[in-house]
Amino acid sequence: MDLVKKNEVYTIDITGMTHEGQGVGRIDNFTVFVDGPVEGEKVEIKIIKVKKSYAIGKLLQVLEPSSDRTEPFCPSYKRCGGCSLQHMNYEASLRFKTNVVRESIRRIGGLENVVVHDTVGMEQPVNYRNKAQYPIGRYKDGIRAGFYAKRSHEIIDCATCTIQHSVSDRVRAVVKEYIEKNNISTYDEITGEGLVRHIMTRVGFKTGEVMVVLVINGRNIPSQKKLVDRLVKEIPEIKSVVLNVNTKRTNVILGDENIVVYGRDTITDYIGEFKFNISPLSFFQVNPVQTEVLYRKALDYAQLTGKETVFDLYCGIGTISLFLSKKAKRIYGVEVVEAAVKDAWENAKVNGVENAEFIVGEAEKVIPEMYEKGVRADVVVVDPPRKGCDEAVLKTLVDMKPERIVYVSCNPATLARDLKYLAEGGFEVREVQPVDMFPWTYHVECVALIEKK
Ligand code: SAH
């Protein structure tokens, strides 16, 4: 296509958005993707890349702004890859997410009659994250701790991150100052040398308890007692300080070994009435307020009467299992990470839940085996990672024909693909409820109700 030329400036109408929030427009019939515009805007762009079937444009100016446009509240918005929807107001970002889900169900799932409800937003869509991970490094202008710039590993320093719990900023500031003043080395990804790699915080929203994890390329920090004293004095909510040893040359943030240098090895938080011990490495939903909204919807969709056998596939530390346990006869959780299964048993015990059982293994292996042995579920909950359910899981569900399937998903595309499979296998997809678990990012969580025909 020689009509669209690199470095040329064009005026285009933004007629759609990708699921990642990029604006889509056309030059004649050639598709152009642009970071920054809102659907419905007329913008001036410069073409920076031309591919065979599409081009990438850079936003130069918005000529006719949408009424949904708003000024991003974060000063780091342009450089950070995190909150890509801050240039639209919150209501518009929720409408955007609902649309992404509707379009996926229709286009990928081929399902026309599924009710997709409006996305449930947060009353206060700020300070919602209970876990922060700040990379730290030394630059010519001093120590920086914050986030990686979009599509790069340059660390950008930021004093506050509005989506994090405010205590995380306070921890970050204390550690950063300590490292700066005491000339402690920071890890260099290129040479593999230097000590401190990441500052991680976890916060129990209901208990107020804080865990600080310092990820280091070594086993101790010079005069670490002074650092710990300082942290605990400035931030009394800290109940646990852990050194996480990561000496590997990898992008993976956490290593396998934890050394507790202050307080306990876990902090506690609640989802609903259930209490969970959270250790440095265990998976725990990052937005506890919306997690409760999501789980309540899952419980609602499960329509349990107390007589049912329930499978909770991809159960993590058993959060959904416990949430459903009071209303079910028996629950089997299946999870591939052994440590998570250990936590799940522990969490069941702590909460006095006696009708839940947890099995280590891949759902695609465990479920066909259980089915072979004659174990049947009345209700199945699945909450797979982004890639969705393995086909062997879906096939077994089609054979097993439970009354209901409740599908919790963090990826509308794989959700839609799997719903199609189930619809073709004798199930009816009733409704989908998107929940805004990650305000301002393009991510959206869904829960779907699927019933036997
Ligand atoms: N339901 C839990 C966790 C959901 S995250 C919660 O709400 O907290 C998805 C989980 O699936 C992770 O714990 C991951 O370890 C697990 N997982 C990934 N692949 C799996 C597989 N093939 N079989 C079983 N579990 C798997």
Short mmCIF file of C-alpha atoms and ligand atoms in Angstrom, two decimals:
data_model
loop_
_atom_site.label_atom_id
_atom_site.label_comp_id
_atom_site.label_asym_id
_atom_site.label_seq_id
_atom_site.Cartn_x
_atom_site.Cartn_y
_atom_site.Cartn_z
CA MET A 1 0.00 0.00 0.00
CA ASP A 2 1.84 3.12 -1.06
CA LEU A 3 -0.96 5.43 -0.14
CA VAL A 4 -0.01 5.37 3.55
CA LYS A 5 3.54 6.61 3.96
CA LYS A 6 5.85 6.61 6.94
CA ASN A 7 6.44 10.06 8.53
CA GLU A 8 3.46 11.55 6.70
CA VAL A 9 0.81 13.42 8.67
CA TYR A 10 -2.88 12.53 8.25
CA THR A 11 -6.22 13.52 9.73
CA ILE A 12 -8.39 10.53 10.60
CA ASP A 13 -11.62 9.64 12.39
CA ILE A 14 -11.31 7.14 15.24
CA THR A 15 -14.08 4.68 14.55
CA GLY A 16 -13.21 1.91 17.00
CA MET A 17 -10.93 0.73 19.77
CA THR A 18 -8.83 -2.43 20.14
CA HIS A 19 -9.30 -4.51 23.29
CA GLU A 20 -6.10 -2.94 24.61
CA GLY A 21 -7.58 0.54 24.25
CA GLN A 22 -5.76 1.70 21.11
CA GLY A 23 -7.76 3.87 18.74
CA VAL A 24 -8.55 2.43 15.31
CA GLY A 25 -9.09 4.51 12.17
CA ARG A 26 -8.67 4.26 8.44
CA ILE A 27 -6.82 6.04 5.70
CA ASP A 28 -8.94 5.14 2.69
CA ASN A 29 -9.36 1.46 3.49
CA PHE A 30 -6.09 0.94 5.30
CA THR A 31 -6.29 0.29 9.05
CA VAL A 32 -4.29 2.49 11.42
CA PHE A 33 -3.75 1.93 15.16
CA VAL A 34 -3.00 4.91 17.42
CA ASP A 35 -2.26 5.14 21.17
CA GLY A 36 -4.20 7.89 22.91
CA PRO A 37 -7.41 8.75 21.07
CA VAL A 38 -10.94 7.98 22.23
CA GLU A 39 -13.56 6.49 19.91
CA GLY A 40 -15.43 9.17 17.96
CA GLU A 41 -12.58 11.68 17.88
CA LYS A 42 -11.05 13.35 14.86
CA VAL A 43 -7.27 13.39 15.29
CA GLU A 44 -4.10 14.37 13.55
CA ILE A 45 -1.51 11.61 13.45
CA LYS A 46 1.92 10.89 12.06
CA ILE A 47 2.54 7.41 10.62
CA ILE A 48 5.50 5.79 12.38
CA LYS A 49 5.28 2.26 11.00
CA VAL A 50 3.71 0.71 7.92
CA LYS A 51 3.07 -3.04 7.85
CA LYS A 52 1.47 -5.19 5.16
CA SER A 53 -2.08 -4.96 6.44
CA TYR A 54 -1.99 -2.06 8.91
CA ALA A 55 -0.05 0.99 10.06
CA ILE A 56 0.83 2.51 13.45
CA GLY A 57 0.28 6.21 13.98
CA LYS A 58 1.46 8.60 16.68
CA LEU A 59 -1.11 11.02 18.03
CA LEU A 60 -0.12 14.61 17.25
CA GLN A 61 -3.27 16.43 18.26
CA VAL A 62 -6.91 15.87 18.97
CA LEU A 63 -8.88 18.05 16.55
CA GLU A 64 -12.38 17.15 17.74
CA PRO A 65 -12.31 15.71 21.27
CA SER A 66 -14.87 13.21 22.51
CA SER A 67 -17.06 14.21 25.45
CA ASP A 68 -15.58 11.12 27.18
CA ARG A 69 -12.09 12.58 27.06
CA THR A 70 -10.52 13.66 30.32
CA GLU A 71 -7.10 14.73 31.58
CA PRO A 72 -5.18 11.70 32.97
CA PHE A 73 -4.78 12.13 36.76
CA CYS A 74 -1.37 10.46 36.85
CA PRO A 75 1.69 12.51 35.87
CA SER A 76 3.41 9.31 34.69
CA TYR A 77 0.49 8.32 32.43
CA LYS A 78 2.38 8.75 29.17
CA ARG A 79 5.45 6.78 30.22
CA CYS A 80 3.85 3.98 32.22
CA GLY A 81 2.38 0.94 30.53
CA GLY A 82 -0.15 0.41 33.32
CA CYS A 83 -3.30 2.54 33.25
CA SER A 84 -3.89 2.90 29.54
CA LEU A 85 -7.48 4.21 29.83
CA GLN A 86 -6.86 7.31 31.95
CA HIS A 87 -7.55 9.62 29.01
CA MET A 88 -11.27 8.80 29.28
CA ASN A 89 -13.61 9.30 32.21
CA TYR A 90 -14.37 6.32 34.44
CA GLU A 91 -17.88 5.73 33.07
CA ALA A 92 -16.49 5.66 29.55
CA SER A 93 -13.79 3.18 30.55
CA LEU A 94 -16.51 0.88 31.95
CA ARG A 95 -18.52 1.18 28.73
CA PHE A 96 -15.35 0.38 26.79
CA LYS A 97 -14.87 -2.82 28.83
CA THR A 98 -18.50 -3.90 28.41
CA ASN A 99 -18.09 -3.45 24.67
CA VAL A 100 -14.91 -5.52 24.56
CA VAL A 101 -16.78 -8.37 26.27
CA ARG A 102 -19.89 -8.05 24.06
CA GLU A 103 -17.81 -7.99 20.90
CA SER A 104 -15.74 -11.03 21.95
CA ILE A 105 -18.84 -13.06 22.78
CA ARG A 106 -20.41 -12.14 19.46
CA ARG A 107 -17.40 -12.33 17.16
CA ILE A 108 -15.19 -15.03 18.71
CA GLY A 109 -17.96 -16.94 20.45
CA GLY A 110 -20.47 -16.61 17.63
CA LEU A 111 -23.15 -16.21 20.30
CA GLU A 112 -25.87 -13.67 19.55
CA ASN A 113 -28.33 -14.06 22.40
CA VAL A 114 -26.16 -13.87 25.48
CA VAL A 115 -27.01 -11.10 27.92
CA VAL A 116 -23.83 -9.20 28.75
CA HIS A 117 -24.55 -6.88 31.67
CA ASP A 118 -22.91 -3.50 32.17
CA THR A 119 -19.51 -3.71 33.89
CA VAL A 120 -19.71 -3.26 37.66
CA GLY A 121 -17.34 -0.43 38.52
CA MET A 122 -15.87 0.72 41.81
CA GLU A 123 -17.29 3.58 43.82
CA GLN A 124 -13.74 4.85 44.38
CA PRO A 125 -11.59 3.50 41.55
CA VAL A 126 -8.31 4.49 43.24
CA ASN A 127 -5.89 2.93 45.74
CA TYR A 128 -7.40 -0.44 44.96
CA ARG A 129 -4.34 -2.70 44.63
CA ASN A 130 -3.14 -4.74 47.60
CA LYS A 131 0.15 -5.70 45.99
CA ALA A 132 2.89 -3.48 44.57
CA GLN A 133 6.18 -4.46 42.95
CA TYR A 134 8.61 -1.61 42.38
CA PRO A 135 11.85 -2.24 40.48
CA ILE A 136 14.76 -0.25 41.91
CA GLY A 137 17.96 0.89 40.24
CA ARG A 138 20.74 3.47 40.31
CA TYR A 139 20.89 6.11 37.56
CA LYS A 140 22.97 9.26 36.96
CA ASP A 141 20.25 11.27 38.70
CA GLY A 142 20.22 8.94 41.73
CA ILE A 143 18.18 5.97 42.90
CA ARG A 144 14.92 5.36 41.09
CA ALA A 145 12.15 3.10 42.32
CA GLY A 146 8.84 2.92 40.54
CA PHE A 147 7.88 1.18 37.35
CA TYR A 148 9.33 0.18 33.99
CA ALA A 149 8.62 2.56 31.11
CA LYS A 150 6.25 1.31 28.43
CA ARG A 151 7.87 -1.41 26.29
CA SER A 152 11.26 -1.00 28.04
CA HIS A 153 13.16 -1.78 31.23
CA GLU A 154 14.14 1.78 32.07
CA ILE A 155 12.95 2.48 35.61
CA ILE A 156 10.82 5.58 36.05
CA ASP A 157 10.73 7.00 39.56
CA CYS A 158 7.31 7.93 40.85
CA ALA A 159 6.39 9.22 44.27
CA THR A 160 2.82 8.01 44.16
CA CYS A 161 0.92 5.43 42.19
CA THR A 162 -2.76 6.25 42.56
CA ILE A 163 -4.00 2.70 41.99
CA GLN A 164 -1.88 1.35 44.85
CA HIS A 165 -2.80 1.38 48.52
CA SER A 166 -1.09 4.51 49.89
CA VAL A 167 1.04 2.54 52.36
CA SER A 168 2.94 1.05 49.41
CA ASP A 169 4.20 4.52 48.45
CA ARG A 170 5.36 5.08 52.02
CA VAL A 171 7.30 1.80 52.08
CA ARG A 172 8.85 2.60 48.73
CA ALA A 173 9.99 6.03 49.96
CA VAL A 174 11.62 4.70 53.15
CA VAL A 175 13.51 1.91 51.37
CA LYS A 176 14.61 4.19 48.56
CA GLU A 177 15.97 6.80 50.96
CA TYR A 178 17.78 4.16 52.98
CA ILE A 179 19.46 2.70 49.92
CA GLU A 180 20.45 6.13 48.69
CA LYS A 181 21.89 7.32 52.04
CA ASN A 182 23.73 4.10 52.82
CA ASN A 183 25.06 3.64 49.34
CA ILE A 184 23.65 0.15 48.99
CA SER A 185 24.03 -1.32 45.54
CA THR A 186 21.06 -2.03 43.29
CA TYR A 187 20.74 -4.86 40.81
CA ASP A 188 21.80 -4.24 37.23
CA GLU A 189 19.94 -6.41 34.71
CA ILE A 190 22.71 -6.10 32.15
CA THR A 191 25.69 -7.15 34.31
CA GLY A 192 23.74 -9.29 36.76
CA GLU A 193 25.52 -7.49 39.61
CA GLY A 194 24.29 -5.37 42.52
CA LEU A 195 22.05 -6.25 45.43
CA VAL A 196 18.52 -4.85 45.69
CA ARG A 197 16.16 -5.77 42.84
CA HIS A 198 12.56 -5.06 43.81
CA ILE A 199 10.50 -3.71 46.66
CA MET A 200 7.27 -5.63 47.04
CA THR A 201 4.44 -4.78 49.39
CA ARG A 202 1.28 -6.68 50.26
CA VAL A 203 -1.51 -5.12 52.29
CA GLY A 204 -4.48 -6.68 54.03
CA PHE A 205 -7.26 -4.19 53.28
CA LYS A 206 -9.53 -5.33 56.10
CA THR A 207 -6.81 -5.95 58.70
CA GLY A 208 -4.45 -3.10 57.75
CA GLU A 209 -1.50 -5.48 58.05
CA VAL A 210 1.46 -4.82 55.77
CA MET A 211 4.17 -7.16 54.47
CA VAL A 212 7.36 -5.79 52.97
CA VAL A 213 9.38 -8.09 50.72
CA LEU A 214 12.82 -6.94 49.60
CA VAL A 215 13.95 -8.96 46.61
CA ILE A 216 17.74 -9.21 46.67
CA ASN A 217 20.55 -10.76 44.70
CA GLY A 218 22.15 -12.11 47.89
CA ARG A 219 21.18 -13.21 51.38
CA ASN A 220 21.40 -10.02 53.45
CA ILE A 221 21.41 -6.26 53.19
CA PRO A 222 24.23 -4.22 54.84
CA SER A 223 23.07 -3.09 58.32
CA GLN A 224 19.62 -4.48 57.60
CA LYS A 225 18.52 -4.20 61.23
CA LYS A 226 18.71 -0.42 60.91
CA LEU A 227 16.55 -0.56 57.79
CA VAL A 228 13.99 -2.80 59.45
CA ASP A 229 13.88 -0.58 62.58
CA ARG A 230 13.37 2.44 60.39
CA LEU A 231 10.57 0.80 58.39
CA VAL A 232 8.69 -0.39 61.46
CA LYS A 233 9.09 2.94 63.25
CA GLU A 234 7.82 4.96 60.27
CA ILE A 235 5.11 2.47 59.32
CA PRO A 236 3.78 0.61 62.36
CA GLU A 237 1.27 -1.33 60.21
CA ILE A 238 4.19 -3.47 59.03
CA LYS A 239 3.78 -6.94 60.53
CA SER A 240 6.29 -8.78 58.39
CA VAL A 241 9.56 -7.99 56.63
CA VAL A 242 10.98 -10.67 54.35
CA LEU A 243 14.11 -10.92 52.25
CA ASN A 244 13.39 -12.83 49.07
CA VAL A 245 16.53 -14.32 47.57
CA ASN A 246 16.67 -14.09 43.79
CA THR A 247 20.20 -14.60 42.41
CA LYS A 248 19.03 -15.70 38.98
CA ARG A 249 19.50 -13.64 35.82
CA THR A 250 15.85 -13.52 34.96
CA ASN A 251 12.87 -11.20 34.52
CA VAL A 252 10.93 -13.22 37.05
CA ILE A 253 10.61 -10.95 40.06
CA LEU A 254 10.61 -13.38 42.97
CA GLY A 255 13.06 -16.15 43.87
CA ASP A 256 12.08 -19.31 45.74
CA GLU A 257 13.68 -18.62 49.14
CA ASN A 258 12.28 -16.28 51.79
CA ILE A 259 14.09 -15.14 54.93
CA VAL A 260 11.86 -13.51 57.53
CA VAL A 261 13.79 -10.68 59.19
CA TYR A 262 10.96 -9.12 61.16
CA GLY A 263 7.62 -10.34 62.49
CA ARG A 264 5.58 -13.11 60.94
CA ASP A 265 5.93 -15.03 57.67
CA THR A 266 2.36 -14.18 56.55
CA ILE A 267 -0.16 -11.40 56.84
CA THR A 268 -3.89 -11.89 57.13
CA ASP A 269 -6.80 -10.55 55.14
CA TYR A 270 -10.46 -11.31 54.67
CA ILE A 271 -12.70 -11.77 51.66
CA GLY A 272 -16.23 -11.61 52.95
CA GLU A 273 -16.24 -13.51 56.23
CA PHE A 274 -13.33 -15.76 55.24
CA LYS A 275 -9.87 -15.29 56.58
CA PHE A 276 -6.77 -15.91 54.49
CA ASN A 277 -3.11 -16.10 55.37
CA ILE A 278 -1.06 -14.58 52.59
CA SER A 279 2.58 -15.52 52.14
CA PRO A 280 5.08 -13.68 49.92
CA LEU A 281 4.71 -16.11 47.03
CA SER A 282 1.04 -17.06 47.08
CA PHE A 283 -1.52 -15.88 44.55
CA PHE A 284 -4.16 -13.60 46.02
CA GLN A 285 -6.55 -11.45 43.98
CA VAL A 286 -5.09 -7.92 43.80
CA ASN A 287 -8.34 -5.98 44.19
CA PRO A 288 -10.03 -7.25 47.35
CA VAL A 289 -13.08 -4.97 47.07
CA GLN A 290 -14.03 -6.16 43.59
CA THR A 291 -13.01 -9.74 44.36
CA GLU A 292 -15.88 -9.83 46.81
CA VAL A 293 -18.25 -8.48 44.13
CA LEU A 294 -17.01 -11.15 41.70
CA TYR A 295 -17.24 -14.05 44.15
CA ARG A 296 -20.73 -13.02 45.27
CA LYS A 297 -21.84 -13.10 41.65
CA ALA A 298 -20.21 -16.53 41.20
CA LEU A 299 -22.06 -17.76 44.30
CA ASP A 300 -25.28 -16.27 42.99
CA TYR A 301 -24.84 -17.98 39.58
CA ALA A 302 -23.99 -21.32 41.23
CA GLN A 303 -27.52 -21.41 42.79
CA LEU A 304 -26.51 -23.90 45.44
CA THR A 305 -29.02 -25.52 47.78
CA GLY A 306 -26.69 -27.53 50.01
CA LYS A 307 -27.03 -30.81 48.10
CA GLU A 308 -24.49 -30.22 45.36
CA THR A 309 -21.09 -31.62 44.61
CA VAL A 310 -19.01 -28.75 43.25
CA PHE A 311 -15.72 -28.67 41.35
CA ASP A 312 -13.60 -25.52 41.71
CA LEU A 313 -11.07 -25.82 38.90
CA TYR A 314 -7.95 -23.61 38.94
CA CYS A 315 -8.70 -22.93 42.60
CA GLY A 316 -5.47 -21.20 43.67
CA ILE A 317 -5.46 -20.95 47.49
CA GLY A 318 -9.08 -22.08 47.61
CA THR A 319 -10.76 -18.67 47.89
CA ILE A 320 -13.76 -19.51 45.70
CA SER A 321 -14.10 -22.99 47.24
CA LEU A 322 -14.39 -21.52 50.72
CA PHE A 323 -16.81 -18.88 49.49
CA LEU A 324 -19.11 -21.62 48.12
CA SER A 325 -18.53 -24.18 50.88
CA LYS A 326 -21.37 -23.19 53.20
CA LYS A 327 -23.97 -23.75 50.49
CA ALA A 328 -22.62 -26.95 48.95
CA LYS A 329 -22.45 -30.55 50.07
CA ARG A 330 -18.91 -31.19 48.94
CA ILE A 331 -16.25 -29.19 47.10
CA TYR A 332 -13.24 -30.42 45.19
CA GLY A 333 -10.63 -27.78 44.35
CA VAL A 334 -8.04 -28.53 41.66
CA GLU A 335 -4.86 -26.51 41.31
CA VAL A 336 -1.48 -27.11 39.69
CA VAL A 337 0.73 -25.18 42.16
CA GLU A 338 1.51 -27.40 45.11
CA ALA A 339 2.18 -24.56 47.56
CA ALA A 340 -1.19 -23.00 46.73
CA VAL A 341 -2.94 -26.31 47.46
CA LYS A 342 -1.15 -26.45 50.80
CA ASP A 343 -2.43 -22.93 51.54
CA ALA A 344 -5.92 -23.98 50.46
CA TRP A 345 -6.02 -26.85 53.00
CA GLU A 346 -4.70 -24.48 55.66
CA ASN A 347 -7.28 -21.82 54.78
CA ALA A 348 -10.10 -24.37 54.96
CA LYS A 349 -8.91 -25.40 58.41
CA VAL A 350 -8.56 -21.83 59.70
CA ASN A 351 -12.13 -21.12 58.59
CA GLY A 352 -13.59 -24.33 59.97
CA VAL A 353 -14.56 -25.59 56.51
CA GLU A 354 -14.77 -29.39 56.50
CA ASN A 355 -16.47 -30.20 53.20
CA ALA A 356 -13.68 -29.01 50.89
CA GLU A 357 -10.87 -31.12 49.49
CA PHE A 358 -7.98 -29.94 47.35
CA ILE A 359 -6.13 -31.86 44.69
CA VAL A 360 -2.75 -30.99 43.18
CA GLY A 361 -2.55 -31.42 39.44
CA GLU A 362 -3.43 -30.07 36.04
CA ALA A 363 -7.18 -29.72 35.64
CA GLU A 364 -6.93 -31.30 32.17
CA LYS A 365 -5.49 -34.46 33.74
CA VAL A 366 -7.35 -34.56 37.06
CA ILE A 367 -10.88 -33.95 35.74
CA PRO A 368 -10.93 -36.68 33.07
CA GLU A 369 -9.50 -39.09 35.68
CA MET A 370 -12.16 -38.19 38.22
CA TYR A 371 -14.84 -38.58 35.59
CA GLU A 372 -13.45 -42.03 34.68
CA LYS A 373 -13.71 -43.03 38.32
CA GLY A 374 -17.35 -41.97 38.38
CA VAL A 375 -17.07 -38.70 40.33
CA ARG A 376 -19.72 -36.26 39.04
CA ALA A 377 -20.25 -32.60 39.79
CA ASP A 378 -23.60 -30.82 39.83
CA VAL A 379 -21.94 -27.44 39.54
CA VAL A 380 -18.49 -26.64 38.15
CA VAL A 381 -16.66 -23.38 38.69
CA VAL A 382 -13.63 -22.65 36.50
CA ASP A 383 -11.23 -19.73 36.92
CA PRO A 384 -8.39 -20.43 34.48
CA PRO A 385 -5.36 -18.24 33.68
CA ARG A 386 -5.43 -16.00 30.59
CA LYS A 387 -5.09 -18.81 28.09
CA GLY A 388 -8.45 -20.24 29.18
CA CYS A 389 -9.46 -23.87 29.74
CA ASP A 390 -7.65 -26.75 28.14
CA GLU A 391 -9.87 -28.54 25.63
CA ALA A 392 -9.66 -31.76 27.68
CA VAL A 393 -11.37 -29.91 30.55
CA LEU A 394 -14.17 -28.63 28.31
CA LYS A 395 -14.62 -32.03 26.70
CA THR A 396 -15.01 -33.69 30.09
CA LEU A 397 -17.57 -31.07 31.12
CA VAL A 398 -19.54 -31.74 27.95
CA ASP A 399 -19.52 -35.49 28.74
CA MET A 400 -20.25 -35.00 32.44
CA LYS A 401 -23.13 -32.55 31.84
CA PRO A 402 -23.24 -30.73 35.19
CA GLU A 403 -26.39 -28.66 35.79
CA ARG A 404 -24.39 -25.48 35.74
CA ILE A 405 -20.96 -24.11 34.94
CA VAL A 406 -19.79 -20.80 36.40
CA TYR A 407 -16.91 -19.49 34.34
CA VAL A 408 -14.68 -16.81 35.92
CA SER A 409 -12.33 -15.30 33.36
CA CYS A 410 -9.69 -12.59 33.09
CA ASN A 411 -9.59 -12.78 29.30
CA PRO A 412 -12.76 -12.15 27.22
CA ALA A 413 -11.21 -13.70 24.08
CA THR A 414 -10.52 -17.12 25.60
CA LEU A 415 -13.79 -16.92 27.55
CA ALA A 416 -15.67 -16.46 24.27
CA ARG A 417 -13.76 -19.31 22.61
CA ASP A 418 -14.60 -21.68 25.49
CA LEU A 419 -18.25 -20.57 25.65
CA LYS A 420 -18.55 -21.46 21.98
CA TYR A 421 -17.25 -24.96 22.70
CA LEU A 422 -19.70 -25.42 25.57
CA ALA A 423 -22.62 -24.03 23.56
CA GLU A 424 -21.86 -26.52 20.79
CA GLY A 425 -21.64 -29.29 23.39
CA GLY A 426 -25.17 -28.97 24.71
CA PHE A 427 -24.98 -26.02 27.10
CA GLU A 428 -26.81 -22.72 27.04
CA VAL A 429 -24.81 -19.60 27.81
CA ARG A 430 -27.21 -17.48 29.87
CA GLU A 431 -25.45 -14.33 30.95
CA VAL A 432 -22.11 -12.67 31.51
CA GLN A 433 -21.28 -10.13 34.21
CA PRO A 434 -18.09 -8.11 33.66
CA VAL A 435 -16.49 -6.70 36.82
CA ASP A 436 -13.92 -3.92 36.90
CA MET A 437 -11.14 -5.57 38.89
CA PHE A 438 -8.39 -3.41 37.39
CA PRO A 439 -9.71 0.15 36.97
CA TRP A 440 -7.95 2.31 34.34
CA THR A 441 -6.14 -0.65 32.78
CA TYR A 442 -7.68 -2.36 29.74
CA HIS A 443 -8.14 -5.59 31.69
CA VAL A 444 -11.61 -6.84 32.54
CA GLU A 445 -12.76 -9.77 34.64
CA CYS A 446 -15.98 -11.66 33.83
CA VAL A 447 -18.21 -14.25 35.38
CA ALA A 448 -20.52 -16.25 33.11
CA LEU A 449 -23.49 -18.50 33.83
CA ILE A 450 -23.81 -21.57 31.63
CA GLU A 451 -26.60 -24.13 32.06
CA LYS A 452 -27.30 -27.61 30.78
CA LYS A 453 -29.87 -27.47 27.99
N1 SAH B 1 -9.52 -19.13 41.72
C1 SAH B 1 -8.36 -18.56 42.35
C2 SAH B 1 -7.14 -18.49 41.43
C3 SAH B 1 -7.34 -18.07 40.01
S1 SAH B 1 -5.85 -17.77 39.11
C4 SAH B 1 -8.68 -17.20 42.92
O1 SAH B 1 -9.72 -16.62 42.62
O2 SAH B 1 -7.89 -16.71 43.73
C5 SAH B 1 -5.67 -19.23 38.15
C6 SAH B 1 -5.05 -20.39 38.88
O3 SAH B 1 -4.93 -21.48 37.98
C7 SAH B 1 -3.64 -20.14 39.41
O4 SAH B 1 -3.62 -20.43 40.78
C8 SAH B 1 -2.76 -21.13 38.61
O5 SAH B 1 -1.70 -21.64 39.36
C9 SAH B 1 -3.75 -22.22 38.27
N2 SAH B 1 -3.46 -23.04 37.09
C10 SAH B 1 -2.83 -22.70 35.96
N3 SAH B 1 -2.83 -23.71 35.06
C11 SAH B 1 -3.49 -24.75 35.65
C12 SAH B 1 -3.83 -26.08 35.22
N4 SAH B 1 -3.50 -26.51 34.03
N5 SAH B 1 -4.53 -26.85 36.08
C13 SAH B 1 -4.88 -26.39 37.30
N6 SAH B 1 -4.59 -25.15 37.76
C14 SAH B 1 -3.89 -24.33 36.95
#
